[in-house]
Amino acid sequence: MSTDFFILLKSELSVALILFILLILKVWDGIKENSTYLHIANFLLLLNFVVGILPIPEGTLFSGMFHTNSLLVFEKSILNLGTLLISMFAYDWLKTHKHVPEFFILLLSTLLGMFFMISSGNFLMFYLGLELASIPLAALANFDLEKIKSSEAAVKMILLSAFSSCIMLFGISLLYGSTGTLTFSELPPLIAAGNLQLLSLIFVFVGFAFKLSSVPFHLWTADVYEGSPVAVTAYLSVISKAAIVFVFISVLGPLFLNFPNTWYNILFLSIVLTITVGNLFAIRQDNIKRFLAFSSIAQAGYILLGLSSGNQMGTTSTIYFLLVYVFSNLGAFGVISIVSVHADKENITDYKGFYKTNPFLSWILAISLFSLAGVPPTAGFFGKMFLVTAGASHGNFLLISIAALNMVVSLYYYLRVVKAMFVDYNASPIPKLSGSNSARFGLLICISGVIVIGFASCIYDYINGLIF
């Protein structure tokens, strides 16, 4: 076995090694304190992130089934960072949980599946990675074992996930039947402008749209987000979504090159519906997890807006926005996690007067929401500006106008939460909360990312340099 095997597979092997270590610790049963186990897990995830960012040469393995390059390494590093942050935020919740080892084993199994999806050079490898990433997620959604809503979330997720996987598999089967290959590099020249192949790609797109919570395939999102533990909701909203977009960039874009007009029209319809429906439903929510669920649906529409350009700027903008999205969304979920664990509050009305008793957490949540809304000078403003600029390259001013109007709508409902915290009176606000050092340090990382990335133009240039 050559050294290339270990170098090219370093991200996957690193996660697999941590999985084995955690499994051995579970079987050994020598660690009695959850806090000790959590410190070990966070340390291993930090090492995993450091190993992940090390540069590697471009290469392929298993006859082209697996491939990697600098861009894919960067994408996996974003997922590693997000997973580490979620683990830090979950400290307070998991400290008293009965099944801490199982949580990390399931979490890292999904991450390993996402890595294989991103590096897949063949639909078979992609589909195996997709299933490895999806099935443990349903178990994680059920990790609040005492809550019926958590079980309902898991059932809904596994059923709809299986349904979407079947649709995608049907599309893949049609594609294989009409071209005779499932290798991504061989498919584009074999795809002619035939109706059967167009139909197969639409089925594949529908499968992606389910995973991305794009309208009209979004109906599972709010219920699953509300019923799942906050840490799992954050993982679904950020890591799972980012992984499927990374695959979207490398798989669907090249395959649809032979149907440019159809591809753009599908995206146009999906963007308009996703942004508008996500925003309109977000206005009506009081449960803050459902609120962020519909907010994330609207954000998925903006991600599709960047992808609709079909050029390098669109790809760069999308990856840049996802990096910003990790910090912004996880910053918000970090605060919500602390409030949920220590005060058992999950409604927006509960946050009235929050600033009076918890100024640090209020500012973190406010800045994170400003970034999600695209308020300058946060990184979210630059992220959305790049996405809209990329989307405008087609000269479709109707699409850009709809996106701009929806930004105004989203500003309203994000400010509604900020107003509740800083302006609204509450005779008995949430008492002062003291999250763990792990969670507070995670929040500082998120807020630093939200502020610094907006001003560090070198990050956008770095991503742009990785693409070609």
Tab-separated table of C-alpha atoms in Angstrom, residues 10 169 238 425 459:
chain	number	residue	atom	x	y	z
A	10	LYS	CA	-6.070	11.716	5.604
A	169	LEU	CA	-31.600	6.498	-6.783
A	238	VAL	CA	-25.175	23.950	9.048
A	425	TYR	CA	-40.026	44.740	28.817
A	459	ILE	CA	-10.143	34.638	2.387
